[in-house]
Amino acid sequence: MIKETLVLLKNIRQAGYKGTIEEYQQTGGYSVWKKVLKDLTPDDVKKQVKDSGLRGRGGAGFPTGFKWGFMADVKGKPNYLVCNADEGEPGTFKDRELMIKDPHLFLEGMLISCFAVKCNTGYIYVRGEYYEAIKILKREIAQLNKAKFLGDNILGSGYSLKLVVHSGAGAYICGEETALLDSLEGKRGLPRVKPPFPAVSGFNACPTSVNNVETLANVPFIMEKGAEAFKANGTINNAGTRLISVSGLVKRPGVYEIKMGVNLKDIIYDFGGGTLPNRTLKAVIPGGSSSPVLLADEIDIGCDFDCLQKAKSMLGSAGVVVLDDTVDMPRLLHRLIEFYAHESCGQCTPCREGLNWIRILLRDLLARRLEKSWVDQIYRIAGNITGTTLCALGDAGAIPVMSFIDKFREEFLGYCK
Amino acid sequence: MGNYFFIDGKKIPFEPGESILKAALRAGFDIPHYCYHPSLSTPATCRMCLIDVVDSGNGKGLPTLQTSCTTLAKADIKISAQGEKVVRAREGVLEFLLVNHPLDCVICDQAGECTLQDFAFEYGSGVSIVNHEKRVYGLRKIGSFLELERNRCIHCTRCVRFSQEITGNSELGTFGRGHQLTVDTFIDKPLSDQFQGNLADICPVGAITLKDFRFKKRVWKLKSVPSICDRCATGCSINLDHKDGTIYRITPRENQEVNRWWMCDHGRVGFHDYYADDKLQKFYTKGSQKIDRSQALTNMLTTIKASAGSICFINTASSTLEEAYSLKLFAKLLGDKAKIYYPKPVAQRKDSDIWIDNLISDDKSPNSRGLKLLGFSSLEEESFSKIIKDSTDTIIVVGQLNKSWQTLLSDITDNQRLIQLTCLKNELLGGMGLGLPLIPVFEKSGIYVNRQGRAQKVNRLNFSNGTSLEECSLWKNLADELDPIDNDQPKDNAEALIKLAESDKRWQDLTDKKLLAKGILID
Amino acid sequence: MGKDRDKDKDKELTSKNEMKLSQEFYKKAQELFKDYPKRVHALLPLLHMIQKEQGQISDQAMEEVADLVDVAITHVQGVVTFYTMYSLKKRAPNYIGVCTNLSCWLRGSKELSQSLLKMIDEEKDFKGKFHLEETECLGACDHAPVALCNEKYMEDANLDDLKDWCLAKCSKDK
């Protein structure tokens, strides 16, 4: 029986923990923030985070220290840190858990990170539907201002910081960092051409770092316990713990914190409690809806960026969705493609036209209107989307199509005339 | 190592900071594209111009295909634009574009100059497997100048970017998202600017077309003659698209020194004036009576001969340089009693911050600068009034006066004589004096000097209505009557230019090629 | 039903409503502007305020807000039609969004949403009071199916609980 490694969920797992600023401080919260302000320079923080090997928890897994390192110091242009709290990948709910149940852990991470990148106004872009998280964050930021942990000349350090909670308005694509920046600028959330990268020209054309909630929530631990302690919780190249969102057809869905590298099968059975009574495991989507699906006999692998890549899937946002023998794969795929087609921003041809085309074809397939040859056509169309779009949404929609057909071809053929 | 890179083994030169697509297009290497336009920002969204970087300078290629419009050219990198990977991707993109695009080229007015049609022919698979209903957008109006057919739109957003970046009015926007993305104005609000025709030019498909030209003629039946717009002193480079001498439309011709890729809507549809019912094609005598051509010319000669006092020529600067020079020589023949003027050009209003706003000159004459260079004196309206009242014996107007100048002509007394040469009929004309028709600009070939001092070539269609007068030959005929032995009058524009170049070396070496390409800065 | 994804029809792009934005709105807008380098950056929160105040974002409101943040009207219209939380047409006062994405779908949310639609159609008292939508992942997959009832999540949602919520809303309105 495996156990959780509690770093981010340390407080949340305490019975009765409400996440107020007082409670958070009683567990030693904000002592790191005070220490950073008193003793360290931004470069010290940057170096320690870089040394820790922390990789972004939003999906792409880019090393956070490097991201910060790329930020150009441009005269006359302020630096910005924007927290990406636009959690929207189906099957992923860890950021909401953190923001609602232990907001100050994340906020302390945000404060330290803003300090590290010399940012004086930090934005938290929360998806619009997270009304509760938005309310809590606004309330707790007011508490921080009251406690003088935030504001002008914080605790006499000469450093000033303002945090703004910005609410999204219902667009999955805004989880893509450049689309998020466009959205934050009051525009349609369209992914931008890169380069320039946000580190050079991001929010309001200023150097900007965009970081995920969970990523930032790791920073207090790194600054308190050191880079080595962080690395100890994980494998080479996969430092630290990881929040895994387990959902779908399991007994105990929820957010679990593991050392990177823990076996996926153990996560599903030990944490998730295995399949529902009288059902058998059919497949697992390991990293949010866009990651290639794994068959029941493929899940005996470590849960980290590299192991899943070896298994031709990906860890992504670590949203593990469990599918059992009652699931009709073509129907599920149709639902997923409806989602991706609906969320495509529409600027790139393959994503705009291709995903919708597949949506229509799957609709017709389910209505038993298609010949068998169409299964290969759908596969080919999905293949033509991959690698041809500006951002990753095209691929995110096309990959499940290909992986579902690869692994469940018979079910698709079964719907054909 | 120079500034070269390679596409499929072909050496392509480039300027630092330039994209692969831009350099390739300049070198005459075609990479298909839709959203890219050299004048606009680069959203890299049509995904048509994908290329494969097989060697990014370090012996290694890039793992994924890149858009050539955003990938910067670097020395010695090797690009594949015809490799299997690229061809497959391009076919895929084309297939996607055609999923919802109507396949009814036969009834689409863009057919023949539609890049979707062209590329589908060149790069497409040739078969359509689409068997479901296509996307249908509601009908929208965007004003009286353009027709918007959104079902044909391929969402390249060139039009939207034009309205944001070139005219700056942002009257067009992109609305909705995903496969319901659409281009439109705010609730049927008509476009208001004077450069709308350019939207039809940059639209790669038949989504935006000119109402004026729609369904008038298939484009492959049209022939194009490069020329210059005569509607103002800017002198935009244009193409006259005609069939058998009838102009069907005018499109701008790229000239970075003058009009870049654009022209205004007045210039675009102004040619209709020359086909209008009120075009002067007949010869009139005083009292609006029609007379025949030879009688009219005789009357004109008699009038000039009979002028004991001064003769005042007013040239409205729609004459070409050659015609004006020819007039100058003719006036010289008449001696001191003849004077030539041109109406003083209206000063250009203050420069607008928006480049294209300055495209329309306030001086509506195409050749004021040319006449100035020939040494003609400019005339204020007040002075013109004075000339008339000072009982100048004969007034000869060459070209069409503007309205307020025209009104001044009514002050002419019975003792004065008036001859008007114009290609537009005018209610005042017939009654006031002798009226003779000139050939319109599309029937003549010569030089205009625009407000920048740039000499450019106006070109003729090889068709004529046969009765109207050509200025050089008119002056030549009159000169031969006045002094058959010793006149230096050129017989046509070509000869006039040779004579002009002999007298002033600034006008030497004006080759047609240079005059047509970018023009030649004279002044 | 809010969305009918199988209809490839053009969405209505605008909606008339002569209602002016309130003084309160303009006051709050001034406060918001302090949080951003440029006024236009506050566009999303401003539109949220309008949607809440008027139940829609009308042509009139778009024009007013375009003037306020000094952008073209097409910019505002582009933004309003991009995000699903804004609606051009007036919405019923109470919002119910049933998540029908992956984890909720696996746990029967599609059927739930269909039954809910039927119920709201059939109950006389509910008429015109509820705006029902199928939403994408709401990020509470551990309590699937999830419904967003106005601004609160109903976790492990079922038809009975949703009906109770609707009834409570109706009696409160009376």
PDB file of N, CA, C and O in Angstrom, chain B residues 344-400:
ATOM      1  N   LYS B 344      -3.777  77.131 -59.969  1.00  0.00           N
ATOM      2  CA  LYS B 344      -2.858  76.860 -58.859  1.00  0.00           C
ATOM      3  C   LYS B 344      -3.370  75.668 -58.047  1.00  0.00           C
ATOM      4  O   LYS B 344      -4.515  75.663 -57.596  1.00  0.00           O
ATOM      5  N   PRO B 345      -2.520  74.639 -57.846  1.00  0.00           N
ATOM      6  CA  PRO B 345      -2.993  73.450 -57.122  1.00  0.00           C
ATOM      7  C   PRO B 345      -3.352  73.787 -55.674  1.00  0.00           C
ATOM      8  O   PRO B 345      -2.719  74.641 -55.067  1.00  0.00           O
ATOM      9  N   VAL B 346      -4.358  73.107 -55.193  1.00  0.00           N
ATOM     10  CA  VAL B 346      -4.746  73.253 -53.790  1.00  0.00           C
ATOM     11  C   VAL B 346      -3.621  72.667 -52.945  1.00  0.00           C
ATOM     12  O   VAL B 346      -3.106  71.595 -53.242  1.00  0.00           O
ATOM     13  N   ALA B 347      -3.249  73.384 -51.887  1.00  0.00           N
ATOM     14  CA  ALA B 347      -2.181  72.879 -51.019  1.00  0.00           C
ATOM     15  C   ALA B 347      -2.675  71.643 -50.273  1.00  0.00           C
ATOM     16  O   ALA B 347      -3.836  71.571 -49.875  1.00  0.00           O
ATOM     17  N   GLN B 348      -1.780  70.652 -50.114  1.00  0.00           N
ATOM     18  CA  GLN B 348      -2.148  69.429 -49.406  1.00  0.00           C
ATOM     19  C   GLN B 348      -2.393  69.752 -47.938  1.00  0.00           C
ATOM     20  O   GLN B 348      -1.634  70.484 -47.312  1.00  0.00           O
ATOM     21  N   ARG B 349      -3.517  69.216 -47.407  1.00  0.00           N
ATOM     22  CA  ARG B 349      -3.782  69.431 -45.981  1.00  0.00           C
ATOM     23  C   ARG B 349      -2.699  68.752 -45.158  1.00  0.00           C
ATOM     24  O   ARG B 349      -1.895  68.002 -45.684  1.00  0.00           O
ATOM     25  N   LYS B 350      -2.744  69.020 -43.883  1.00  0.00           N
ATOM     26  CA  LYS B 350      -1.695  68.500 -42.996  1.00  0.00           C
ATOM     27  C   LYS B 350      -1.656  66.967 -43.083  1.00  0.00           C
ATOM     28  O   LYS B 350      -2.662  66.305 -43.259  1.00  0.00           O
ATOM     29  N   ASP B 351      -0.432  66.454 -42.962  1.00  0.00           N
ATOM     30  CA  ASP B 351      -0.274  64.999 -43.026  1.00  0.00           C
ATOM     31  C   ASP B 351      -1.056  64.296 -41.934  1.00  0.00           C
ATOM     32  O   ASP B 351      -1.043  64.706 -40.783  1.00  0.00           O
ATOM     33  N   SER B 352      -1.726  63.224 -42.315  1.00  0.00           N
ATOM     34  CA  SER B 352      -2.407  62.401 -41.329  1.00  0.00           C
ATOM     35  C   SER B 352      -1.398  61.402 -40.769  1.00  0.00           C
ATOM     36  O   SER B 352      -0.425  61.044 -41.422  1.00  0.00           O
ATOM     37  N   ASP B 353      -1.638  60.958 -39.527  1.00  0.00           N
ATOM     38  CA  ASP B 353      -0.775  59.932 -38.939  1.00  0.00           C
ATOM     39  C   ASP B 353      -0.956  58.599 -39.643  1.00  0.00           C
ATOM     40  O   ASP B 353      -0.099  57.727 -39.576  1.00  0.00           O
ATOM     41  N   ILE B 354      -2.131  58.459 -40.268  1.00  0.00           N
ATOM     42  CA  ILE B 354      -2.404  57.201 -40.952  1.00  0.00           C
ATOM     43  C   ILE B 354      -1.965  57.324 -42.393  1.00  0.00           C
ATOM     44  O   ILE B 354      -2.456  58.176 -43.139  1.00  0.00           O
ATOM     45  N   TRP B 355      -1.022  56.502 -42.770  1.00  0.00           N
ATOM     46  CA  TRP B 355      -0.350  56.644 -44.051  1.00  0.00           C
ATOM     47  C   TRP B 355      -1.335  56.727 -45.213  1.00  0.00           C
ATOM     48  O   TRP B 355      -1.235  57.584 -46.081  1.00  0.00           O
ATOM     49  N   ILE B 356      -2.291  55.836 -45.209  1.00  0.00           N
ATOM     50  CA  ILE B 356      -3.155  55.728 -46.387  1.00  0.00           C
ATOM     51  C   ILE B 356      -4.046  56.961 -46.571  1.00  0.00           C
ATOM     52  O   ILE B 356      -4.463  57.282 -47.680  1.00  0.00           O
ATOM     53  N   ASP B 357      -4.325  57.681 -45.481  1.00  0.00           N
ATOM     54  CA  ASP B 357      -5.138  58.891 -45.594  1.00  0.00           C
ATOM     55  C   ASP B 357      -4.470  59.919 -46.507  1.00  0.00           C
ATOM     56  O   ASP B 357      -5.140  60.745 -47.122  1.00  0.00           O
ATOM     57  N   ASN B 358      -3.148  59.897 -46.565  1.00  0.00           N
ATOM     58  CA  ASN B 358      -2.423  60.861 -47.395  1.00  0.00           C
ATOM     59  C   ASN B 358      -2.381  60.451 -48.866  1.00  0.00           C
ATOM     60  O   ASN B 358      -1.799  61.143 -49.688  1.00  0.00           O
ATOM     61  N   LEU B 359      -2.995  59.304 -49.147  1.00  0.00           N
ATOM     62  CA  LEU B 359      -2.951  58.802 -50.519  1.00  0.00           C
ATOM     63  C   LEU B 359      -3.785  59.679 -51.458  1.00  0.00           C
ATOM     64  O   LEU B 359      -3.489  59.802 -52.630  1.00  0.00           O
ATOM     65  N   ILE B 360      -4.841  60.271 -50.909  1.00  0.00           N
ATOM     66  CA  ILE B 360      -5.704  61.101 -51.750  1.00  0.00           C
ATOM     67  C   ILE B 360      -5.206  62.540 -51.705  1.00  0.00           C
ATOM     68  O   ILE B 360      -5.146  63.147 -50.642  1.00  0.00           O
ATOM     69  N   SER B 361      -4.832  63.074 -52.869  1.00  0.00           N
ATOM     70  CA  SER B 361      -4.342  64.460 -52.917  1.00  0.00           C
ATOM     71  C   SER B 361      -5.508  65.427 -52.988  1.00  0.00           C
ATOM     72  O   SER B 361      -6.535  65.131 -53.606  1.00  0.00           O
ATOM     73  N   ASP B 362      -5.327  66.589 -52.391  1.00  0.00           N
ATOM     74  CA  ASP B 362      -6.351  67.619 -52.523  1.00  0.00           C
ATOM     75  C   ASP B 362      -6.299  68.256 -53.904  1.00  0.00           C
ATOM     76  O   ASP B 362      -7.289  68.761 -54.411  1.00  0.00           O
ATOM     77  N   ASP B 363      -5.123  68.238 -54.523  1.00  0.00           N
ATOM     78  CA  ASP B 363      -5.000  68.693 -55.904  1.00  0.00           C
ATOM     79  C   ASP B 363      -5.522  67.578 -56.813  1.00  0.00           C
ATOM     80  O   ASP B 363      -4.950  66.488 -56.869  1.00  0.00           O
ATOM     81  N   LYS B 364      -6.611  67.837 -57.479  1.00  0.00           N
ATOM     82  CA  LYS B 364      -7.248  66.784 -58.271  1.00  0.00           C
ATOM     83  C   LYS B 364      -6.695  66.672 -59.688  1.00  0.00           C
ATOM     84  O   LYS B 364      -7.204  65.902 -60.503  1.00  0.00           O
ATOM     85  N   SER B 365      -5.707  67.480 -60.012  1.00  0.00           N
ATOM     86  CA  SER B 365      -5.115  67.390 -61.352  1.00  0.00           C
ATOM     87  C   SER B 365      -3.914  66.462 -61.305  1.00  0.00           C
ATOM     88  O   SER B 365      -3.098  66.540 -60.393  1.00  0.00           O
ATOM     89  N   PRO B 366      -3.779  65.615 -62.299  1.00  0.00           N
ATOM     90  CA  PRO B 366      -2.698  64.628 -62.240  1.00  0.00           C
ATOM     91  C   PRO B 366      -1.330  65.181 -62.630  1.00  0.00           C
ATOM     92  O   PRO B 366      -0.329  64.538 -62.389  1.00  0.00           O
ATOM     93  N   ASN B 367      -1.290  66.378 -63.217  1.00  0.00           N
ATOM     94  CA  ASN B 367      -0.002  66.797 -63.783  1.00  0.00           C
ATOM     95  C   ASN B 367       0.373  68.242 -63.457  1.00  0.00           C
ATOM     96  O   ASN B 367       1.094  68.888 -64.212  1.00  0.00           O
ATOM     97  N   SER B 368      -0.110  68.783 -62.351  1.00  0.00           N
ATOM     98  CA  SER B 368       0.223  70.169 -61.982  1.00  0.00           C
ATOM     99  C   SER B 368       1.729  70.350 -61.868  1.00  0.00           C
ATOM    100  O   SER B 368       2.308  71.331 -62.333  1.00  0.00           O
ATOM    101  N   ARG B 369       2.345  69.335 -61.246  1.00  0.00           N
ATOM    102  CA  ARG B 369       3.786  69.425 -61.030  1.00  0.00           C
ATOM    103  C   ARG B 369       4.541  69.405 -62.375  1.00  0.00           C
ATOM    104  O   ARG B 369       5.546  70.091 -62.545  1.00  0.00           O
ATOM    105  N   GLY B 370       4.028  68.646 -63.307  1.00  0.00           N
ATOM    106  CA  GLY B 370       4.653  68.571 -64.622  1.00  0.00           C
ATOM    107  C   GLY B 370       4.590  69.914 -65.349  1.00  0.00           C
ATOM    108  O   GLY B 370       5.567  70.363 -65.935  1.00  0.00           O
ATOM    109  N   LEU B 371       3.424  70.569 -65.243  1.00  0.00           N
ATOM    110  CA  LEU B 371       3.272  71.872 -65.903  1.00  0.00           C
ATOM    111  C   LEU B 371       4.169  72.920 -65.265  1.00  0.00           C
ATOM    112  O   LEU B 371       4.739  73.772 -65.932  1.00  0.00           O
ATOM    113  N   LYS B 372       4.303  72.784 -63.957  1.00  0.00           N
ATOM    114  CA  LYS B 372       5.185  73.708 -63.248  1.00  0.00           C
ATOM    115  C   LYS B 372       6.613  73.541 -63.758  1.00  0.00           C
ATOM    116  O   LYS B 372       7.338  74.503 -64.004  1.00  0.00           O
ATOM    117  N   LEU B 373       6.999  72.273 -63.921  1.00  0.00           N
ATOM    118  CA  LEU B 373       8.354  71.994 -64.411  1.00  0.00           C
ATOM    119  C   LEU B 373       8.569  72.528 -65.826  1.00  0.00           C
ATOM    120  O   LEU B 373       9.685  72.865 -66.209  1.00  0.00           O
ATOM    121  N   LEU B 374       7.492  72.594 -66.598  1.00  0.00           N
ATOM    122  CA  LEU B 374       7.611  73.127 -67.956  1.00  0.00           C
ATOM    123  C   LEU B 374       7.630  74.656 -67.970  1.00  0.00           C
ATOM    124  O   LEU B 374       7.747  75.269 -69.022  1.00  0.00           O
ATOM    125  N   GLY B 375       7.483  75.233 -66.783  1.00  0.00           N
ATOM    126  CA  GLY B 375       7.554  76.688 -66.690  1.00  0.00           C
ATOM    127  C   GLY B 375       6.218  77.385 -66.866  1.00  0.00           C
ATOM    128  O   GLY B 375       6.162  78.599 -67.053  1.00  0.00           O
ATOM    129  N   PHE B 376       5.109  76.638 -66.810  1.00  0.00           N
ATOM    130  CA  PHE B 376       3.800  77.279 -66.865  1.00  0.00           C
ATOM    131  C   PHE B 376       3.591  78.094 -65.600  1.00  0.00           C
ATOM    132  O   PHE B 376       4.065  77.723 -64.534  1.00  0.00           O
ATOM    133  N   SER B 377       2.845  79.192 -65.728  1.00  0.00           N
ATOM    134  CA  SER B 377       2.548  80.002 -64.545  1.00  0.00           C
ATOM    135  C   SER B 377       1.250  79.510 -63.938  1.00  0.00           C
ATOM    136  O   SER B 377       0.296  79.212 -64.646  1.00  0.00           O
ATOM    137  N   SER B 378       1.255  79.472 -62.607  1.00  0.00           N
ATOM    138  CA  SER B 378       0.009  79.051 -61.957  1.00  0.00           C
ATOM    139  C   SER B 378      -0.873  80.271 -61.737  1.00  0.00           C
ATOM    140  O   SER B 378      -0.404  81.403 -61.671  1.00  0.00           O
ATOM    141  N   LEU B 379      -2.137  80.000 -61.648  1.00  0.00           N
ATOM    142  CA  LEU B 379      -3.107  81.087 -61.608  1.00  0.00           C
ATOM    143  C   LEU B 379      -4.065  80.874 -60.444  1.00  0.00           C
ATOM    144  O   LEU B 379      -4.619  79.787 -60.278  1.00  0.00           O
ATOM    145  N   GLU B 380      -4.254  81.949 -59.652  1.00  0.00           N
ATOM    146  CA  GLU B 380      -5.256  81.881 -58.591  1.00  0.00           C
ATOM    147  C   GLU B 380      -6.631  82.120 -59.224  1.00  0.00           C
ATOM    148  O   GLU B 380      -6.725  82.717 -60.287  1.00  0.00           O
ATOM    149  N   GLU B 381      -7.635  81.722 -58.524  1.00  0.00           N
ATOM    150  CA  GLU B 381      -8.988  81.878 -59.040  1.00  0.00           C
ATOM    151  C   GLU B 381      -9.308  83.362 -59.293  1.00  0.00           C
ATOM    152  O   GLU B 381      -9.879  83.733 -60.318  1.00  0.00           O
ATOM    153  N   GLU B 382      -8.887  84.190 -58.335  1.00  0.00           N
ATOM    154  CA  GLU B 382      -9.116  85.641 -58.463  1.00  0.00           C
ATOM    155  C   GLU B 382      -8.492  86.207 -59.744  1.00  0.00           C
ATOM    156  O   GLU B 382      -9.101  87.003 -60.449  1.00  0.00           O
ATOM    157  N   SER B 383      -7.260  85.746 -60.002  1.00  0.00           N
ATOM    158  CA  SER B 383      -6.570  86.249 -61.188  1.00  0.00           C
ATOM    159  C   SER B 383      -7.269  85.797 -62.460  1.00  0.00           C
ATOM    160  O   SER B 383      -7.305  86.532 -63.461  1.00  0.00           O
ATOM    161  N   PHE B 384      -7.830  84.598 -62.420  1.00  0.00           N
ATOM    162  CA  PHE B 384      -8.563  84.094 -63.576  1.00  0.00           C
ATOM    163  C   PHE B 384      -9.768  84.994 -63.843  1.00  0.00           C
ATOM    164  O   PHE B 384     -10.032  85.396 -64.976  1.00  0.00           O
ATOM    165  N   SER B 385     -10.444  85.339 -62.765  1.00  0.00           N
ATOM    166  CA  SER B 385     -11.596  86.227 -62.875  1.00  0.00           C
ATOM    167  C   SER B 385     -11.171  87.554 -63.484  1.00  0.00           C
ATOM    168  O   SER B 385     -11.855  88.126 -64.337  1.00  0.00           O
ATOM    169  N   LYS B 386     -10.004  88.024 -63.063  1.00  0.00           N
ATOM    170  CA  LYS B 386      -9.488  89.290 -63.560  1.00  0.00           C
ATOM    171  C   LYS B 386      -9.160  89.199 -65.053  1.00  0.00           C
ATOM    172  O   LYS B 386      -9.485  90.101 -65.826  1.00  0.00           O
ATOM    173  N   ILE B 387      -8.558  88.099 -65.418  1.00  0.00           N
ATOM    174  CA  ILE B 387      -8.196  87.884 -66.829  1.00  0.00           C
ATOM    175  C   ILE B 387      -9.444  87.962 -67.708  1.00  0.00           C
ATOM    176  O   ILE B 387      -9.450  88.608 -68.759  1.00  0.00           O
ATOM    177  N   ILE B 388     -10.523  87.339 -67.230  1.00  0.00           N
ATOM    178  CA  ILE B 388     -11.762  87.362 -67.999  1.00  0.00           C
ATOM    179  C   ILE B 388     -12.294  88.786 -68.093  1.00  0.00           C
ATOM    180  O   ILE B 388     -12.632  89.284 -69.157  1.00  0.00           O
ATOM    181  N   LYS B 389     -12.288  89.466 -66.924  1.00  0.00           N
ATOM    182  CA  LYS B 389     -12.857  90.810 -66.900  1.00  0.00           C
ATOM    183  C   LYS B 389     -11.990  91.830 -67.623  1.00  0.00           C
ATOM    184  O   LYS B 389     -12.470  92.858 -68.090  1.00  0.00           O
ATOM    185  N   ASP B 390     -10.683  91.528 -67.690  1.00  0.00           N
ATOM    186  CA  ASP B 390      -9.781  92.440 -68.402  1.00  0.00           C
ATOM    187  C   ASP B 390      -9.947  92.344 -69.912  1.00  0.00           C
ATOM    188  O   ASP B 390      -9.114  92.825 -70.667  1.00  0.00           O
ATOM    189  N   SER B 391     -11.019  91.672 -70.285  1.00  0.00           N
ATOM    190  CA  SER B 391     -11.331  91.568 -71.708  1.00  0.00           C
ATOM    191  C   SER B 391     -10.218  90.944 -72.523  1.00  0.00           C
ATOM    192  O   SER B 391      -9.833  91.441 -73.578  1.00  0.00           O
ATOM    193  N   THR B 392      -9.674  89.874 -71.995  1.00  0.00           N
ATOM    194  CA  THR B 392      -8.771  89.064 -72.805  1.00  0.00           C
ATOM    195  C   THR B 392      -9.556  88.652 -74.036  1.00  0.00           C
ATOM    196  O   THR B 392     -10.715  88.288 -73.945  1.00  0.00           O
ATOM    197  N   ASP B 393      -8.894  88.727 -75.153  1.00  0.00           N
ATOM    198  CA  ASP B 393      -9.607  88.514 -76.403  1.00  0.00           C
ATOM    199  C   ASP B 393     -10.184  87.111 -76.515  1.00  0.00           C
ATOM    200  O   ASP B 393     -11.364  86.923 -76.732  1.00  0.00           O
ATOM    201  N   THR B 394      -9.316  86.137 -76.350  1.00  0.00           N
ATOM    202  CA  THR B 394      -9.743  84.753 -76.510  1.00  0.00           C
ATOM    203  C   THR B 394      -9.268  83.926 -75.326  1.00  0.00           C
ATOM    204  O   THR B 394      -8.119  84.052 -74.888  1.00  0.00           O
ATOM    205  N   ILE B 395     -10.166  83.097 -74.815  1.00  0.00           N
ATOM    206  CA  ILE B 395      -9.787  82.197 -73.741  1.00  0.00           C
ATOM    207  C   ILE B 395      -9.938  80.774 -74.252  1.00  0.00           C
ATOM    208  O   ILE B 395     -10.995  80.384 -74.758  1.00  0.00           O
ATOM    209  N   ILE B 396      -8.837  80.008 -74.130  1.00  0.00           N
ATOM    210  CA  ILE B 396      -8.891  78.613 -74.577  1.00  0.00           C
ATOM    211  C   ILE B 396      -8.621  77.719 -73.365  1.00  0.00           C
ATOM    212  O   ILE B 396      -7.556  77.790 -72.753  1.00  0.00           O
ATOM    213  N   VAL B 397      -9.621  76.936 -73.003  1.00  0.00           N
ATOM    214  CA  VAL B 397      -9.479  76.054 -71.849  1.00  0.00           C
ATOM    215  C   VAL B 397      -9.157  74.654 -72.346  1.00  0.00           C
ATOM    216  O   VAL B 397      -9.888  74.090 -73.153  1.00  0.00           O
ATOM    217  N   VAL B 398      -8.026  74.096 -71.863  1.00  0.00           N
ATOM    218  CA  VAL B 398      -7.664  72.731 -72.244  1.00  0.00           C
ATOM    219  C   VAL B 398      -7.856  71.848 -71.021  1.00  0.00           C
ATOM    220  O   VAL B 398      -7.126  71.955 -70.044  1.00  0.00           O
ATOM    221  N   GLY B 399      -8.872  71.011 -71.062  1.00  0.00           N
ATOM    222  CA  GLY B 399      -9.189  70.164 -69.904  1.00  0.00           C
ATOM    223  C   GLY B 399     -10.425  70.673 -69.206  1.00  0.00           C
ATOM    224  O   GLY B 399     -11.015  71.683 -69.603  1.00  0.00           O
ATOM    225  N   GLN B 400     -10.803  69.953 -68.190  1.00  0.00           N
ATOM    226  CA  GLN B 400     -12.041  70.264 -67.498  1.00  0.00           C
ATOM    227  C   GLN B 400     -11.775  71.146 -66.282  1.00  0.00           C
ATOM    228  O   GLN B 400     -11.061  70.770 -65.373  1.00  0.00           O
TER     229      GLN B 400
END
